[in-house]
PDB file of C-alpha atoms in Angstrom:
ATOM      1  CA  MET A   1      32.289 -78.669  52.598  1.00  0.00           C
ATOM      2  CA  GLY A   2      29.125 -78.169  50.596  1.00  0.00           C
ATOM      3  CA  GLY A   3      29.414 -81.461  48.707  1.00  0.00           C
ATOM      4  CA  MET A   4      27.650 -83.944  50.956  1.00  0.00           C
ATOM      5  CA  SER A   5      24.868 -85.671  49.129  1.00  0.00           C
ATOM      6  CA  GLY A   6      22.314 -85.655  51.911  1.00  0.00           C
ATOM      7  CA  PRO A   7      19.723 -86.091  53.275  1.00  0.00           C
ATOM      8  CA  TYR A   8      20.040 -89.795  53.881  1.00  0.00           C
ATOM      9  CA  VAL A   9      16.554 -91.270  53.721  1.00  0.00           C
ATOM     10  CA  ILE A  10      15.787 -94.045  56.174  1.00  0.00           C
ATOM     11  CA  ARG A  11      12.316 -94.841  54.822  1.00  0.00           C
ATOM     12  CA  GLY A  12       9.519 -92.769  53.370  1.00  0.00           C
ATOM     13  CA  ALA A  13       9.748 -89.159  54.474  1.00  0.00           C
ATOM     14  CA  VAL A  14      12.032 -89.895  57.440  1.00  0.00           C
ATOM     15  CA  SER A  15      15.713 -89.169  56.965  1.00  0.00           C
ATOM     16  CA  LEU A  16      18.824 -88.879  59.142  1.00  0.00           C
ATOM     17  CA  PRO A  17      18.766 -85.554  61.024  1.00  0.00           C
ATOM     18  CA  GLU A  18      22.036 -83.799  60.093  1.00  0.00           C
ATOM     19  CA  ALA A  19      22.009 -81.831  63.357  1.00  0.00           C
ATOM     20  CA  GLU A  20      21.957 -84.989  65.510  1.00  0.00           C
ATOM     21  CA  LEU A  21      24.903 -86.703  63.826  1.00  0.00           C
ATOM     22  CA  VAL A  22      28.251 -86.565  65.620  1.00  0.00           C
ATOM     23  CA  TRP A  23      31.289 -87.044  63.374  1.00  0.00           C
ATOM     24  CA  ARG A  24      34.756 -88.000  64.547  1.00  0.00           C
ATOM     25  CA  PHE A  25      37.793 -88.381  62.354  1.00  0.00           C
ATOM     26  CA  SER A  26      40.960 -90.318  63.005  1.00  0.00           C
ATOM     27  CA  ARG A  27      43.763 -91.874  61.047  1.00  0.00           C
ATOM     28  CA  SER A  28      42.939 -95.079  59.291  1.00  0.00           C
ATOM     29  CA  SER A  29      45.013 -98.111  60.103  1.00  0.00           C
ATOM     30  CA  GLY A  30      46.845-100.098  57.485  1.00  0.00           C
ATOM     31  CA  PRO A  31      49.488 -99.288  54.905  1.00  0.00           C
ATOM     32  CA  GLY A  32      49.705 -95.999  53.067  1.00  0.00           C
ATOM     33  CA  GLY A  33      52.032 -93.482  51.474  1.00  0.00           C
ATOM     34  CA  GLN A  34      53.537 -90.245  52.741  1.00  0.00           C
ATOM     35  CA  HIS A  35      50.135 -88.611  52.929  1.00  0.00           C
ATOM     36  CA  VAL A  36      48.651 -91.217  55.271  1.00  0.00           C
ATOM     37  CA  ASN A  37      50.293 -89.942  58.458  1.00  0.00           C
ATOM     38  CA  THR A  38      48.745 -86.513  58.135  1.00  0.00           C
ATOM     39  CA  SER A  39      45.215 -87.242  56.984  1.00  0.00           C
ATOM     40  CA  ASP A  40      42.343 -88.221  59.247  1.00  0.00           C
ATOM     41  CA  SER A  41      40.407 -90.305  56.774  1.00  0.00           C
ATOM     42  CA  GLN A  42      38.703 -92.802  59.102  1.00  0.00           C
ATOM     43  CA  VAL A  43      35.214 -91.651  59.965  1.00  0.00           C
ATOM     44  CA  GLU A  44      33.202 -92.511  63.044  1.00  0.00           C
ATOM     45  CA  LEU A  45      29.567 -91.486  62.936  1.00  0.00           C
ATOM     46  CA  ARG A  46      27.553 -91.475  66.152  1.00  0.00           C
ATOM     47  CA  PHE A  47      23.799 -91.093  66.437  1.00  0.00           C
ATOM     48  CA  ASP A  48      21.994 -90.829  69.769  1.00  0.00           C
ATOM     49  CA  LEU A  49      19.078 -93.159  69.158  1.00  0.00           C
ATOM     50  CA  ALA A  50      17.742 -92.953  72.706  1.00  0.00           C
ATOM     51  CA  ALA A  51      17.506 -89.139  72.725  1.00  0.00           C
ATOM     52  CA  THR A  52      16.337 -88.476  69.175  1.00  0.00           C
ATOM     53  CA  ASP A  53      12.931 -87.017  68.322  1.00  0.00           C
ATOM     54  CA  SER A  54      13.362 -87.308  64.574  1.00  0.00           C
ATOM     55  CA  LEU A  55      12.075 -90.893  64.422  1.00  0.00           C
ATOM     56  CA  PRO A  56       8.436 -91.860  64.993  1.00  0.00           C
ATOM     57  CA  ALA A  57       7.999 -93.285  68.512  1.00  0.00           C
ATOM     58  CA  VAL A  58       7.111 -96.781  67.255  1.00  0.00           C
ATOM     59  CA  TRP A  59      10.218 -96.885  65.044  1.00  0.00           C
ATOM     60  CA  LYS A  60      12.420 -95.637  67.845  1.00  0.00           C
ATOM     61  CA  GLU A  61      11.169 -98.335  70.220  1.00  0.00           C
ATOM     62  CA  ARG A  62      11.649-100.999  67.584  1.00  0.00           C
ATOM     63  CA  ALA A  63      15.172 -99.799  66.757  1.00  0.00           C
ATOM     64  CA  LEU A  64      16.217 -99.591  70.419  1.00  0.00           C
ATOM     65  CA  GLU A  65      15.032-103.168  70.914  1.00  0.00           C
ATOM     66  CA  ARG A  66      16.665-104.575  67.767  1.00  0.00           C
ATOM     67  CA  LEU A  67      19.969-102.748  68.105  1.00  0.00           C
ATOM     68  CA  ALA A  68      20.279-103.316  71.856  1.00  0.00           C
ATOM     69  CA  GLY A  69      23.510-105.280  71.397  1.00  0.00           C
ATOM     70  CA  ARG A  70      25.118-102.502  69.340  1.00  0.00           C
ATOM     71  CA  LEU A  71      24.145 -99.530  71.472  1.00  0.00           C
ATOM     72  CA  VAL A  72      26.446 -97.929  74.002  1.00  0.00           C
ATOM     73  CA  GLY A  73      24.374 -95.682  76.247  1.00  0.00           C
ATOM     74  CA  GLY A  74      21.667 -95.376  73.633  1.00  0.00           C
ATOM     75  CA  VAL A  75      24.160 -94.269  70.969  1.00  0.00           C
ATOM     76  CA  VAL A  76      24.717 -96.223  67.761  1.00  0.00           C
ATOM     77  CA  THR A  77      28.164 -95.933  66.157  1.00  0.00           C
ATOM     78  CA  VAL A  78      29.212 -96.650  62.582  1.00  0.00           C
ATOM     79  CA  ARG A  79      32.817 -96.629  61.330  1.00  0.00           C
ATOM     80  CA  ALA A  80      34.085 -96.322  57.776  1.00  0.00           C
ATOM     81  CA  SER A  81      37.699 -96.450  56.657  1.00  0.00           C
ATOM     82  CA  GLU A  82      37.646 -98.330  53.387  1.00  0.00           C
ATOM     83  CA  HIS A  83      38.204 -95.286  51.167  1.00  0.00           C
ATOM     84  CA  ARG A  84      41.289 -93.119  51.110  1.00  0.00           C
ATOM     85  CA  SER A  85      39.383 -89.872  51.131  1.00  0.00           C
ATOM     86  CA  GLN A  86      37.604 -88.656  54.242  1.00  0.00           C
ATOM     87  CA  TRP A  87      34.718 -87.367  52.158  1.00  0.00           C
ATOM     88  CA  ARG A  88      34.008 -90.784  50.648  1.00  0.00           C
ATOM     89  CA  ASN A  89      34.273 -92.388  54.082  1.00  0.00           C
ATOM     90  CA  ARG A  90      31.727 -89.876  55.383  1.00  0.00           C
ATOM     91  CA  GLU A  91      29.391 -90.867  52.571  1.00  0.00           C
ATOM     92  CA  ALA A  92      29.912 -94.564  53.328  1.00  0.00           C
ATOM     93  CA  ALA A  93      29.314 -94.111  57.069  1.00  0.00           C
ATOM     94  CA  ALA A  94      26.120 -92.096  56.548  1.00  0.00           C
ATOM     95  CA  VAL A  95      24.747 -94.586  54.021  1.00  0.00           C
ATOM     96  CA  ARG A  96      25.574 -97.456  56.372  1.00  0.00           C
ATOM     97  CA  LEU A  97      23.861 -95.771  59.316  1.00  0.00           C
ATOM     98  CA  ALA A  98      20.761 -95.032  57.225  1.00  0.00           C
ATOM     99  CA  ALA A  99      20.633 -98.666  56.076  1.00  0.00           C
ATOM    100  CA  LEU A 100      21.107 -99.920  59.636  1.00  0.00           C
ATOM    101  CA  LEU A 101      18.271 -97.743  60.929  1.00  0.00           C
ATOM    102  CA  ALA A 102      16.043 -98.694  57.995  1.00  0.00           C
ATOM    103  CA  GLU A 103      16.512-102.359  58.817  1.00  0.00           C
ATOM    104  CA  ALA A 104      16.042-101.827  62.551  1.00  0.00           C
ATOM    105  CA  THR A 105      12.840 -99.815  62.144  1.00  0.00           C
ATOM    106  CA  ALA A 106      11.229-102.092  59.548  1.00  0.00           C
ATOM    107  CA  PRO A 107       7.865-103.493  60.577  1.00  0.00           C
ATOM    108  CA  PRO A 108       7.904-107.105  61.744  1.00  0.00           C
ATOM    109  CA  PRO A 109       7.052-109.628  59.030  1.00  0.00           C
ATOM    110  CA  LYS A 110       3.424-110.686  58.706  1.00  0.00           C
ATOM    111  CA  PRO A 111       2.684-113.942  60.538  1.00  0.00           C
ATOM    112  CA  ARG A 112       2.560-116.964  58.266  1.00  0.00           C
ATOM    113  CA  LYS A 113      -0.920-118.163  57.464  1.00  0.00           C
ATOM    114  CA  PRO A 114      -0.915-121.966  57.546  1.00  0.00           C
ATOM    115  CA  THR A 115      -2.356-123.500  54.416  1.00  0.00           C
ATOM    116  CA  ARG A 116      -4.098-126.856  54.146  1.00  0.00           C
ATOM    117  CA  ILE A 117      -2.776-129.585  51.885  1.00  0.00           C
ATOM    118  CA  PRO A 118      -5.444-130.324  49.269  1.00  0.00           C
ATOM    119  CA  ARG A 119      -7.083-133.726  49.681  1.00  0.00           C
ATOM    120  CA  GLY A 120      -6.256-134.788  46.132  1.00  0.00           C
ATOM    121  CA  ILE A 121      -2.519-134.346  46.707  1.00  0.00           C
ATOM    122  CA  ASN A 122      -2.619-136.412  49.874  1.00  0.00           C
ATOM    123  CA  GLU A 123      -4.576-139.179  48.173  1.00  0.00           C
ATOM    124  CA  ARG A 124      -2.177-139.235  45.242  1.00  0.00           C
ATOM    125  CA  ARG A 125       0.768-139.519  47.621  1.00  0.00           C
ATOM    126  CA  LEU A 126      -0.798-142.495  49.399  1.00  0.00           C
ATOM    127  CA  ARG A 127      -1.694-144.126  46.075  1.00  0.00           C
ATOM    128  CA  GLU A 128       1.894-143.788  44.812  1.00  0.00           C
ATOM    129  CA  LYS A 129       3.194-145.090  48.134  1.00  0.00           C
ATOM    130  CA  LYS A 130       1.020-148.212  47.879  1.00  0.00           C
ATOM    131  CA  GLN A 131       2.132-148.744  44.292  1.00  0.00           C
ATOM    132  CA  ARG A 132       5.785-148.493  45.310  1.00  0.00           C
ATOM    133  CA  ALA A 133       5.283-150.983  48.167  1.00  0.00           C
ATOM    134  CA  GLU A 134       3.625-153.360  45.729  1.00  0.00           C
ATOM    135  CA  THR A 135       6.552-153.091  43.309  1.00  0.00           C
ATOM    136  CA  LYS A 136       9.046-153.794  46.069  1.00  0.00           C
ATOM    137  CA  ARG A 137       7.015-156.716  47.403  1.00  0.00           C
ATOM    138  CA  GLY A 138       7.064-158.225  43.922  1.00  0.00           C
ATOM    139  CA  ARG A 139      10.871-158.166  44.008  1.00  0.00           C
ATOM    140  CA  SER A 140      11.215-160.298  47.128  1.00  0.00           C
ATOM    141  CA  ALA A 141      12.799-163.706  46.434  1.00  0.00           C
ATOM    142  CA  ARG A 142      10.198-165.786  48.310  1.00  0.00           C
ATOM    143  CA  ASP A 143       8.414-167.432  45.421  1.00  0.00           C
ATOM    144  CA  TRP A 144      11.250-167.584  42.891  1.00  0.00           C
ATOM    145  CA  ASN A 145      11.962-171.338  42.820  1.00  0.00           C
TER     146      ASN A 145
END
């Protein structure tokens, strides 16, 4: 099986620990030919997020918090069955898990720094508003006899 293009980098120097990944294979659903009944091409990749030591503590905490809805007993699961070959499904599942963890461990966005509206812009807006009101007042039919 020496064809897997690992290691799957999450971010920086941190990558998915091959030893902590649990693979399970089963038959994909859907239509197929004669070969489909004998090949286990669907891949299920499980990673124990709660027990891992391969992620920095801050990342781990962040990921556990963000993926809380997806975790079952601290384990995150990713399925792939879109390809017909098990090998390509393994690739897809690993890439998906790496992307998921990268997103979940990303630092929170910087808080927005409120900016002030320049005085000139505000004054121009008020000037244009007055001008518009004047134009509309000139259209009223009061003194049109």
